[in-house]
PDB file of C-alpha atoms in Angstrom:
ATOM      1  CA  MET A  14      -2.823  37.304  12.923  1.00 52.00           C
ATOM      2  CA  ALA A  15      -1.456  34.192  14.663  1.00 58.00           C
ATOM      3  CA  ASP A  16      -4.342  32.190  13.199  1.00 85.00           C
ATOM      4  CA  GLU A  17      -3.375  33.258   9.684  1.00 87.00           C
ATOM      5  CA  ARG A  18       0.271  32.394  10.374  1.00 90.00           C
ATOM      6  CA  ASP A  19      -0.768  28.927  11.614  1.00 90.00           C
ATOM      7  CA  ARG A  20      -2.759  28.333   8.436  1.00 91.00           C
ATOM      8  CA  LYS A  21       0.176  29.410   6.287  1.00 94.00           C
ATOM      9  CA  ASN A  22       2.622  27.245   8.253  1.00 94.00           C
ATOM     10  CA  ALA A  23       0.296  24.230   8.048  1.00 95.00           C
ATOM     11  CA  LEU A  24       0.012  24.640   4.280  1.00 95.00           C
ATOM     12  CA  GLU A  25       3.780  25.034   3.879  1.00 95.00           C
ATOM     13  CA  HIS A  26       4.452  21.954   6.001  1.00 96.00           C
ATOM     14  CA  ALA A  27       1.876  19.944   4.030  1.00 96.00           C
ATOM     15  CA  MET A  28       3.455  21.019   0.746  1.00 95.00           C
ATOM     16  CA  ARG A  29       6.920  19.981   1.991  1.00 96.00           C
ATOM     17  CA  LEU A  30       5.526  16.559   2.903  1.00 95.00           C
ATOM     18  CA  LEU A  31       3.887  16.236  -0.515  1.00 94.00           C
ATOM     19  CA  ALA A  32       7.108  17.285  -2.245  1.00 93.00           C
ATOM     20  CA  ALA A  33       8.853  14.295  -0.664  1.00 92.00           C
ATOM     21  CA  ARG A  34       6.165  11.760  -1.669  1.00 90.00           C
ATOM     22  CA  ASP A  35       2.424  11.345  -2.212  1.00 90.00           C
ATOM     23  CA  HIS A  36       0.221  11.283   0.864  1.00 93.00           C
ATOM     24  CA  GLY A  37      -3.433  10.457   1.326  1.00 93.00           C
ATOM     25  CA  ARG A  38      -5.774  12.967   2.918  1.00 94.00           C
ATOM     26  CA  ALA A  39      -6.077  11.134   6.244  1.00 94.00           C
ATOM     27  CA  GLU A  40      -2.341  10.458   6.435  1.00 93.00           C
ATOM     28  CA  LEU A  41      -1.490  14.110   5.760  1.00 95.00           C
ATOM     29  CA  GLU A  42      -4.071  15.369   8.265  1.00 95.00           C
ATOM     30  CA  GLY A  43      -2.603  13.020  10.869  1.00 94.00           C
ATOM     31  CA  LYS A  44       0.924  14.282  10.259  1.00 95.00           C
ATOM     32  CA  LEU A  45      -0.189  17.913  10.534  1.00 96.00           C
ATOM     33  CA  LYS A  46      -2.074  17.163  13.739  1.00 96.00           C
ATOM     34  CA  LYS A  47       0.951  15.360  15.171  1.00 96.00           C
ATOM     35  CA  LYS A  48       3.062  18.412  14.297  1.00 94.00           C
ATOM     36  CA  GLY A  49       0.757  20.478  16.527  1.00 94.00           C
ATOM     37  CA  PHE A  50      -1.407  22.389  14.067  1.00 95.00           C
ATOM     38  CA  ASP A  51      -4.987  23.101  15.154  1.00 93.00           C
ATOM     39  CA  SER A  52      -8.004  21.746  13.288  1.00 93.00           C
ATOM     40  CA  ASN A  53      -8.790  25.096  11.604  1.00 93.00           C
ATOM     41  CA  ALA A  54      -5.271  25.383  10.184  1.00 94.00           C
ATOM     42  CA  ILE A  55      -5.394  21.768   8.994  1.00 95.00           C
ATOM     43  CA  ALA A  56      -8.812  22.226   7.370  1.00 94.00           C
ATOM     44  CA  SER A  57      -7.592  25.376   5.634  1.00 94.00           C
ATOM     45  CA  ALA A  58      -4.466  23.614   4.345  1.00 95.00           C
ATOM     46  CA  MET A  59      -6.510  20.646   3.071  1.00 95.00           C
ATOM     47  CA  GLU A  60      -8.935  22.985   1.305  1.00 94.00           C
ATOM     48  CA  ARG A  61      -6.086  24.842  -0.402  1.00 94.00           C
ATOM     49  CA  LEU A  62      -4.395  21.590  -1.448  1.00 94.00           C
ATOM     50  CA  ASP A  63      -7.707  20.457  -2.958  1.00 92.00           C
ATOM     51  CA  GLN A  64      -7.956  23.736  -4.886  1.00 92.00           C
ATOM     52  CA  LEU A  65      -4.449  23.198  -6.224  1.00 92.00           C
ATOM     53  CA  SER A  66      -5.269  19.548  -7.084  1.00 90.00           C
ATOM     54  CA  LEU A  67      -2.320  18.364  -4.995  1.00 91.00           C
ATOM     55  CA  LEU A  68      -4.299  15.899  -2.920  1.00 91.00           C
ATOM     56  CA  ASN A  69      -5.851  12.850  -4.559  1.00 92.00           C
ATOM     57  CA  ASP A  70      -6.498   9.641  -2.617  1.00 94.00           C
ATOM     58  CA  ARG A  71      -6.931   7.579  -5.808  1.00 94.00           C
ATOM     59  CA  THR A  72      -3.525   8.636  -7.124  1.00 92.00           C
ATOM     60  CA  PHE A  73      -1.998   8.017  -3.705  1.00 94.00           C
ATOM     61  CA  ALA A  74      -3.545   4.535  -3.503  1.00 95.00           C
ATOM     62  CA  GLY A  75      -2.252   3.724  -6.979  1.00 94.00           C
ATOM     63  CA  SER A  76       1.286   4.803  -6.161  1.00 92.00           C
ATOM     64  CA  CYS A  77       1.218   2.846  -2.877  1.00 93.00           C
ATOM     65  CA  MET A  78      -0.001  -0.262  -4.672  1.00 94.00           C
ATOM     66  CA  ALA A  79       2.595   0.075  -7.431  1.00 94.00           C
ATOM     67  CA  SER A  80       5.347   0.464  -4.861  1.00 93.00           C
ATOM     68  CA  MET A  81       4.156  -2.531  -2.835  1.00 92.00           C
ATOM     69  CA  ALA A  82       3.807  -4.683  -5.964  1.00 92.00           C
ATOM     70  CA  ARG A  83       7.337  -3.796  -7.038  1.00 93.00           C
ATOM     71  CA  ARG A  84       9.141  -4.058  -3.693  1.00 93.00           C
ATOM     72  CA  ARG A  85       7.192  -6.663  -1.745  1.00 94.00           C
ATOM     73  CA  PRO A  86       4.274  -8.272  -3.591  1.00 95.00           C
ATOM     74  CA  GLU A  87       1.377  -9.091  -1.268  1.00 95.00           C
ATOM     75  CA  GLY A  88      -2.090 -10.530  -1.685  1.00 95.00           C
ATOM     76  CA  LYS A  89      -5.317  -8.606  -1.536  1.00 94.00           C
ATOM     77  CA  PHE A  90      -5.881  -9.346   2.163  1.00 93.00           C
ATOM     78  CA  LYS A  91      -2.618  -7.765   3.295  1.00 95.00           C
ATOM     79  CA  THR A  92      -2.799  -4.999   0.697  1.00 95.00           C
ATOM     80  CA  ARG A  93      -6.298  -4.075   1.825  1.00 95.00           C
ATOM     81  CA  ALA A  94      -5.114  -3.827   5.445  1.00 95.00           C
ATOM     82  CA  ARG A  95      -2.078  -1.712   4.532  1.00 94.00           C
ATOM     83  CA  LEU A  96      -4.122   0.734   2.455  1.00 96.00           C
ATOM     84  CA  LYS A  97      -6.759   0.921   5.195  1.00 95.00           C
ATOM     85  CA  GLN A  98      -4.014   1.891   7.678  1.00 94.00           C
ATOM     86  CA  LYS A  99      -3.233   4.840   5.428  1.00 93.00           C
ATOM     87  CA  GLY A 100      -6.799   6.094   5.872  1.00 93.00           C
ATOM     88  CA  LEU A 101      -8.114   5.292   2.407  1.00 95.00           C
ATOM     89  CA  SER A 102     -11.785   4.539   1.806  1.00 95.00           C
ATOM     90  CA  ASP A 103     -13.000   1.010   1.094  1.00 96.00           C
ATOM     91  CA  GLU A 104     -14.172   2.098  -2.358  1.00 97.00           C
ATOM     92  CA  ILE A 105     -10.747   3.426  -3.364  1.00 96.00           C
ATOM     93  CA  ILE A 106      -9.013   0.378  -1.882  1.00 96.00           C
ATOM     94  CA  GLU A 107     -11.196  -2.056  -3.844  1.00 96.00           C
ATOM     95  CA  GLU A 108     -10.717  -0.091  -7.092  1.00 96.00           C
ATOM     96  CA  THR A 109      -6.960  -0.099  -6.594  1.00 95.00           C
ATOM     97  CA  ILE A 110      -6.712  -3.805  -5.769  1.00 95.00           C
ATOM     98  CA  ALA A 111      -8.923  -4.698  -8.744  1.00 94.00           C
ATOM     99  CA  GLY A 112      -6.342  -3.102 -11.044  1.00 92.00           C
ATOM    100  CA  TYR A 113      -3.720  -5.718 -10.150  1.00 94.00           C
ATOM    101  CA  ASP A 114      -3.597  -9.377 -11.137  1.00 95.00           C
ATOM    102  CA  GLN A 115      -3.350 -11.357  -7.896  1.00 95.00           C
ATOM    103  CA  THR A 116      -1.989 -14.410  -9.712  1.00 95.00           C
ATOM    104  CA  GLU A 117       0.868 -12.375 -11.173  1.00 96.00           C
ATOM    105  CA  LEU A 118       1.681 -10.799  -7.789  1.00 96.00           C
ATOM    106  CA  CYS A 119       1.640 -14.233  -6.157  1.00 97.00           C
ATOM    107  CA  ARG A 120       3.894 -15.658  -8.836  1.00 96.00           C
ATOM    108  CA  ASN A 121       6.379 -12.773  -8.472  1.00 95.00           C
ATOM    109  CA  ALA A 122       6.538 -13.254  -4.702  1.00 97.00           C
ATOM    110  CA  ALA A 123       6.888 -17.035  -5.077  1.00 96.00           C
ATOM    111  CA  GLU A 124       9.654 -16.788  -7.676  1.00 95.00           C
ATOM    112  CA  ARG A 125      11.640 -14.443  -5.425  1.00 95.00           C
ATOM    113  CA  LYS A 126      11.211 -16.748  -2.446  1.00 96.00           C
ATOM    114  CA  LEU A 127      12.102 -19.869  -4.447  1.00 95.00           C
ATOM    115  CA  ARG A 128      15.598 -18.468  -5.028  1.00 94.00           C
ATOM    116  CA  THR A 129      16.231 -18.708  -1.280  1.00 95.00           C
ATOM    117  CA  LEU A 130      14.754 -22.175  -0.684  1.00 94.00           C
ATOM    118  CA  SER A 131      16.476 -25.521  -0.971  1.00 92.00           C
ATOM    119  CA  GLY A 132      15.654 -29.102  -0.109  1.00 92.00           C
ATOM    120  CA  PRO A 133      13.195 -31.726  -1.295  1.00 92.00           C
ATOM    121  CA  PRO A 134      10.194 -30.531  -3.324  1.00 90.00           C
ATOM    122  CA  ASP A 135       7.652 -31.295  -0.571  1.00 92.00           C
ATOM    123  CA  THR A 136       9.613 -29.195   1.949  1.00 94.00           C
ATOM    124  CA  ILE A 137       9.919 -26.324  -0.524  1.00 94.00           C
ATOM    125  CA  ARG A 138       6.207 -26.621  -1.298  1.00 95.00           C
ATOM    126  CA  LYS A 139       5.259 -26.331   2.405  1.00 96.00           C
ATOM    127  CA  LYS A 140       7.565 -23.380   2.980  1.00 96.00           C
ATOM    128  CA  LEU A 141       6.257 -21.631  -0.114  1.00 97.00           C
ATOM    129  CA  PHE A 142       2.625 -22.208   0.902  1.00 97.00           C
ATOM    130  CA  THR A 143       3.317 -20.729   4.341  1.00 97.00           C
ATOM    131  CA  PHE A 144       5.234 -17.785   2.905  1.00 98.00           C
ATOM    132  CA  LEU A 145       2.498 -16.897   0.403  1.00 98.00           C
ATOM    133  CA  ARG A 146      -0.270 -17.328   2.981  1.00 97.00           C
ATOM    134  CA  ASN A 147       1.584 -14.949   5.301  1.00 97.00           C
ATOM    135  CA  ARG A 148       1.797 -12.488   2.426  1.00 96.00           C
ATOM    136  CA  GLY A 149      -2.008 -12.389   2.234  1.00 96.00           C
ATOM    137  CA  PHE A 150      -2.720 -14.376  -0.909  1.00 97.00           C
ATOM    138  CA  ASP A 151      -5.870 -16.494  -1.087  1.00 95.00           C
ATOM    139  CA  TRP A 152      -5.739 -20.272  -1.004  1.00 96.00           C
ATOM    140  CA  SER A 153      -6.719 -20.913  -4.625  1.00 96.00           C
ATOM    141  CA  THR A 154      -4.135 -18.470  -5.995  1.00 97.00           C
ATOM    142  CA  ILE A 155      -1.421 -19.991  -3.795  1.00 97.00           C
ATOM    143  CA  LYS A 156      -2.318 -23.534  -4.820  1.00 96.00           C
ATOM    144  CA  GLU A 157      -2.333 -22.659  -8.514  1.00 95.00           C
ATOM    145  CA  THR A 158       1.001 -20.812  -8.286  1.00 96.00           C
ATOM    146  CA  VAL A 159       2.810 -23.432  -6.223  1.00 96.00           C
ATOM    147  CA  ASN A 160       1.576 -26.294  -8.424  1.00 94.00           C
ATOM    148  CA  GLU A 161       2.772 -24.398 -11.476  1.00 93.00           C
ATOM    149  CA  LEU A 162       6.235 -23.645 -10.058  1.00 92.00           C
ATOM    150  CA  ILE A 163       7.000 -26.894  -8.248  1.00 88.00           C
ATOM    151  CA  VAL A 164       6.659 -30.193 -10.031  1.00 74.00           C
ATOM    152  CA  ASP A 165       7.152 -33.283  -7.859  1.00 54.00           C
ATOM    153  CA  ASN A 166       9.030 -36.194  -9.397  1.00 40.00           C
ATOM    154  CA  GLY A 167       7.110 -39.097  -8.040  1.00 36.00           C
TER     155      GLY A 167
END
């Protein structure tokens, strides 16, 4: 009786979490575990969510990537690490990252940052390189973007 109640409560809690925003399987399992549900209740909730097609790591990865690209564009290195922290598989992460143009993301991040920078072109160039590198973009993409956006006069 208590076991059945735990399963029902775990499912209800999972559905409340999913109503607020998408979650990946590992992330949702972690939240249920942290809430104190036992492994049987969690497994039962995950199974039911699968039956209802409410849990999809690919959809979750896509929505995470879209949100990151819109709010705070980052390169594939940082994006990969962030998605990995959410418990997504390497295969899903690579598929998701491949769907986004790294040059466009880099350019968006650089254009936003340029609005806040002032000074001589070489100083801006250095700051922009550092900023983009810290955002996880690869060297060739950074170089191409910075050279395109900053033209030295001399």
